[in-house]
Amino acid sequence: MRYSALRVFAEALRGQRGWRPAWRDPDPQPEYDTLIIGGGGHGLATAHYLASRYGGKRIAVLEKGWIGGGNVGRNTTIVRSNYLLDGNEPFYEYSLKLWEGLEQDLNYNAMVSQRGILNLYHSDAQRDAYIRRGNAMKLHGADAELLDAGAVRAMYPRLNFDNARFPVQGGLLQRRAGTVRHDAVAWGYARAADSRGVDILQNTEVTGLQIEQGRIKGVETTRGPIRAARVGVAVAGSTSRVMSMAGMRLPIESHVLQAFVSEGLKPLIDGVVTFGAGHFYVSQSDKGGLVFGGDIDGYNSYAQRGNLPVVEDVVEGGMAIMPAIGRARLLRMWGGIMDMSMDGSPIIDRTPVEGLYLNAGWCYGGFKATPASGMAFAHLLATGEPHETATAYRLDRFRRGLPIDEKGAGAQPNLH
Amino acid sequence: MIINHPLLGPRDAQEFTYLGDATLIDRPDGMADAAPEAFHDYLHLRDNPAGTHRELWYHEGGDRSWLVVTRDTRTHEITRVDLARDVALQRGRGA
């Protein structure tokens, strides 16, 4: 069923009786060509691009819970491509370009809103670093503008400009960045993949990997065994658990990241703003709630909830840059489990097990990467070769001494 | 979280900073033949279990001791706290 304004109009006249479920709820087949473990944004995007761009047939997505119930529904919905390093920037810029055409591709309203992201700077040294980053972005075809304090004040008059310790000197603006309705991304990809025959198997948890003589043969699930010669794992947050079934230890720790939403407010900030002197990022949803977050809690965790010290740290950052939010009440908060990799960058690669592929290590940048991650993983699954934008995301880069350490923090996952 | 310090009693986790898996105590021998591989493993690879995890915490806002905390990563429940010094000595490290 194709969605359109005409369709909405026609259904209104027919009492809305013509709508159908956006995807099927099929029973598992005994065998598929390709299995994708993980029905989050990345897994569903992979299935969609594999079916639509690479001619993949007989594909199933295995999800232990329900579609949109994991990290794709637990983020702050920001999309951007303001990275510095060569291994990252082309990939994230490709992702932003895919976001720009996503709704037409999926025939689904994902509320892609290019409202811009502004990274504030508070010192001369930080300005110089942002100039360098902005230039790196432009060299890879992304957009970047350096604003002085006056220009920032014109865009966001309610920031705390004259803070004695961290005065706002200006900001690095990426106008094409913005936000996307996260749940709609999961639903849109699921619907598009399903329409091309992909089986989306919800409430189907993988309990074992069938590996014979170094080759993947299929998986054990809570709904019985499923055979497949190609298996892609895209289960960020639980990657170490799934890959331990293949006897692999990974350069990943699982950490909890919290996010927060205030009560609905009248328009306060137009785009996404990040505080440069602490770790705090905020945008305002279309419903009016301020959506914000900060650092990870900093210790290994699989509990989808964090602790109060980080809540305090995040809101202190918010109060420092936008004191007005002190009057808003917090409506909701939640935690998601992140694959924190050893260099802060992701992994899209083959594994030592033939036919088993890995998409992992997204740290807390996974949402913005969803389309490019899906495309690159689909490319890898279909061709066995890395996608041109993802050649640096190799699993063995740590062994070879080629980490992509955007923050320069070293092999310390809780610092990325 | 409250960490029950073996010497100081229950302390708020905010006083501590976190390093990671307690296997970091077992630093490989840098002079061994297989040192590069051993150090790759030591520096980068983790079990990252969902469940009981032994990990290193540093009492930065306190007595500056290193602790080995045994904690469930699914519930954040802490079941045991040792001085890292004692653990290291038990494993024949340090003096």
Tab-separated table of N, CA and C in Angstrom, chain A residues 237 240-241 249-256 298-307 309 312 342 398-399 411-414, chain B residues 1 12-14 18-21 23-24 37 40-41 43-51 53 55 57 71 73-76:
chain	number	residue	atom	x	y	z
A	237	GLY	N	24.822	-2.913	21.666
A	237	GLY	CA	24.414	-3.010	23.066
A	237	GLY	C	24.595	-4.426	23.573
A	240	SER	N	28.572	-8.147	22.398
A	240	SER	CA	29.485	-9.085	23.055
A	240	SER	C	28.769	-10.378	23.425
A	241	ARG	N	27.495	-10.265	23.818
A	241	ARG	CA	26.738	-11.457	24.211
A	241	ARG	C	26.500	-12.355	23.006
A	249	ARG	N	35.817	-12.637	21.471
A	249	ARG	CA	35.893	-11.502	22.389
A	249	ARG	C	36.133	-10.267	21.535
A	250	LEU	N	35.484	-9.172	21.900
A	250	LEU	CA	35.496	-7.997	21.029
A	250	LEU	C	36.094	-6.780	21.724
A	251	PRO	N	36.536	-5.803	20.937
A	251	PRO	CA	37.042	-4.550	21.512
A	251	PRO	C	35.896	-3.620	21.889
A	252	ILE	N	34.970	-4.137	22.692
A	252	ILE	CA	33.735	-3.409	23.010
A	252	ILE	C	33.380	-3.602	24.480
A	253	GLU	N	32.929	-2.535	25.114
A	253	GLU	CA	32.283	-2.619	26.426
A	253	GLU	C	30.871	-2.051	26.298
A	254	SER	N	29.926	-2.632	27.024
A	254	SER	CA	28.549	-2.121	27.010
A	254	SER	C	28.371	-1.113	28.133
A	255	HIS	N	27.925	0.079	27.773
A	255	HIS	CA	27.711	1.141	28.768
A	255	HIS	C	26.309	1.717	28.615
A	256	VAL	N	25.806	2.318	29.695
A	256	VAL	CA	24.468	2.900	29.638
A	256	VAL	C	24.571	4.414	29.407
A	298	GLY	N	29.466	5.600	32.523
A	298	GLY	CA	30.901	5.403	32.658
A	298	GLY	C	31.353	4.067	33.205
A	299	TYR	N	30.423	3.168	33.492
A	299	TYR	CA	30.807	1.823	33.939
A	299	TYR	C	30.014	0.810	33.121
A	300	ASN	N	30.556	-0.401	32.987
A	300	ASN	CA	29.864	-1.433	32.216
A	300	ASN	C	28.452	-1.634	32.740
A	301	SER	N	27.490	-1.703	31.833
A	301	SER	CA	26.108	-1.891	32.272
A	301	SER	C	25.264	-2.488	31.158
A	302	TYR	N	24.405	-3.414	31.532
A	302	TYR	CA	23.367	-3.913	30.635
A	302	TYR	C	21.978	-3.544	31.174
A	303	ALA	N	21.947	-2.776	32.268
A	303	ALA	CA	20.661	-2.327	32.811
A	303	ALA	C	20.244	-1.129	31.985
A	304	GLN	N	19.031	-1.097	31.504
A	304	GLN	CA	18.610	0.025	30.667
A	304	GLN	C	18.165	1.190	31.540
A	305	ARG	N	18.960	1.487	32.540
A	305	ARG	CA	18.719	2.661	33.381
A	305	ARG	C	20.045	3.068	33.995
A	306	GLY	N	20.197	4.354	34.237
A	306	GLY	CA	21.442	4.853	34.782
A	306	GLY	C	21.268	5.282	36.221
A	307	ASN	N	22.242	6.039	36.722
A	307	ASN	CA	22.210	6.489	38.104
A	307	ASN	C	22.169	8.012	38.190
A	309	PRO	N	24.084	10.432	39.735
A	309	PRO	CA	25.196	11.372	39.527
A	309	PRO	C	25.284	11.898	38.094
A	312	GLU	N	22.589	14.478	37.434
A	312	GLU	CA	22.999	15.769	37.986
A	312	GLU	C	24.004	16.451	37.060
A	342	MET	N	36.711	0.503	21.503
A	342	MET	CA	37.973	0.935	22.102
A	342	MET	C	38.508	2.230	21.495
A	398	PHE	N	42.477	-2.598	15.447
A	398	PHE	CA	43.126	-2.425	16.752
A	398	PHE	C	44.432	-3.221	16.789
A	399	ARG	N	44.384	-4.419	16.252
A	399	ARG	CA	45.581	-5.250	16.204
A	399	ARG	C	46.637	-4.605	15.311
A	411	ALA	N	42.513	3.641	24.249
A	411	ALA	CA	41.673	2.445	24.375
A	411	ALA	C	40.953	2.438	25.719
A	412	GLN	N	40.090	3.421	25.916
A	412	GLN	CA	39.373	3.564	27.182
A	412	GLN	C	37.918	3.885	26.839
A	413	PRO	N	37.085	2.835	26.711
A	413	PRO	CA	35.740	3.031	26.145
A	413	PRO	C	34.902	4.091	26.844
A	414	ASN	N	35.030	4.223	28.182
A	414	ASN	CA	34.129	5.177	28.846
A	414	ASN	C	34.563	6.627	28.659
B	1	MET	N	24.903	4.332	43.171
B	1	MET	CA	25.511	3.113	43.698
B	1	MET	C	26.356	3.442	44.927
B	12	ASP	N	29.802	6.755	48.404
B	12	ASP	CA	29.065	7.031	47.170
B	12	ASP	C	29.972	6.776	45.965
B	13	ALA	N	29.430	6.111	44.943
B	13	ALA	CA	30.218	5.805	43.746
B	13	ALA	C	30.744	7.056	43.054
B	14	GLN	N	30.120	8.201	43.318
B	14	GLN	CA	30.578	9.466	42.741
B	14	GLN	C	32.001	9.818	43.153
B	18	TYR	N	36.082	5.073	37.212
B	18	TYR	CA	36.014	3.694	36.748
B	18	TYR	C	37.079	3.443	35.698
B	19	LEU	N	37.786	2.344	35.818
B	19	LEU	CA	38.765	2.018	34.781
B	19	LEU	C	38.260	0.934	33.844
B	20	GLY	N	37.834	-0.200	34.391
B	20	GLY	CA	37.367	-1.279	33.521
B	20	GLY	C	37.589	-2.639	34.151
B	21	ASP	N	37.576	-3.653	33.305
B	21	ASP	CA	37.678	-5.048	33.725
B	21	ASP	C	38.930	-5.275	34.581
B	23	THR	N	40.765	-7.652	34.805
B	23	THR	CA	41.856	-8.375	34.135
B	23	THR	C	42.998	-7.416	33.792
B	24	LEU	N	42.748	-6.103	33.867
B	24	LEU	CA	43.814	-5.134	33.606
B	24	LEU	C	44.929	-5.232	34.643
B	37	GLU	N	50.846	-9.732	20.534
B	37	GLU	CA	49.515	-10.339	20.538
B	37	GLU	C	48.897	-10.251	21.935
B	40	HIS	N	47.741	-6.730	22.570
B	40	HIS	CA	46.507	-6.430	21.838
B	40	HIS	C	45.314	-6.957	22.618
B	41	ASP	N	45.427	-8.183	23.064
B	41	ASP	CA	44.363	-8.812	23.839
B	41	ASP	C	44.104	-8.036	25.129
B	43	LEU	N	44.893	-4.918	25.950
B	43	LEU	CA	44.474	-3.526	25.795
B	43	LEU	C	43.074	-3.405	25.200
B	44	HIS	N	42.727	-4.296	24.264
B	44	HIS	CA	41.525	-4.069	23.460
B	44	HIS	C	40.364	-5.026	23.696
B	45	LEU	N	40.645	-6.281	23.992
B	45	LEU	CA	39.552	-7.267	23.995
B	45	LEU	C	38.979	-7.449	25.394
B	46	ARG	N	37.659	-7.554	25.461
B	46	ARG	CA	36.970	-7.661	26.749
B	46	ARG	C	35.909	-8.762	26.683
B	47	ASP	N	35.692	-9.412	27.849
B	47	ASP	CA	34.584	-10.379	27.931
B	47	ASP	C	33.249	-9.640	27.922
B	48	ASN	N	33.195	-8.492	28.583
B	48	ASN	CA	31.994	-7.649	28.584
B	48	ASN	C	30.730	-8.440	28.935
B	49	PRO	N	30.742	-9.133	30.084
B	49	PRO	CA	29.617	-10.028	30.398
B	49	PRO	C	28.360	-9.273	30.836
B	50	ALA	N	27.204	-9.878	30.557
B	50	ALA	CA	25.946	-9.417	31.144
B	50	ALA	C	25.746	-10.274	32.387
B	51	GLY	N	26.105	-9.736	33.546
B	51	GLY	CA	26.054	-10.506	34.778
B	51	GLY	C	27.210	-10.072	35.662
B	53	HIS	N	30.592	-9.065	37.071
B	53	HIS	CA	31.742	-8.423	36.434
B	53	HIS	C	32.670	-7.947	37.530
B	55	GLU	N	35.702	-5.507	38.374
B	55	GLU	CA	36.154	-4.294	37.709
B	55	GLU	C	36.926	-3.396	38.662
B	57	TRP	N	37.900	0.157	40.250
B	57	TRP	CA	37.440	1.506	40.576
B	57	TRP	C	38.541	2.191	41.384
B	71	ARG	N	30.364	-6.723	40.600
B	71	ARG	CA	29.080	-6.047	40.416
B	71	ARG	C	28.315	-6.754	39.300
B	73	THR	N	26.258	-6.457	36.118
B	73	THR	CA	26.043	-5.394	35.129
B	73	THR	C	24.589	-5.297	34.688
B	74	ARG	N	23.747	-6.261	35.074
B	74	ARG	CA	22.328	-6.183	34.707
B	74	ARG	C	21.522	-5.420	35.744
B	75	THR	N	22.005	-5.427	37.011
B	75	THR	CA	21.232	-4.805	38.088
B	75	THR	C	22.007	-3.726	38.830
B	76	HIS	N	23.310	-3.621	38.590
B	76	HIS	CA	24.218	-2.714	39.307
B	76	HIS	C	24.420	-3.132	40.759
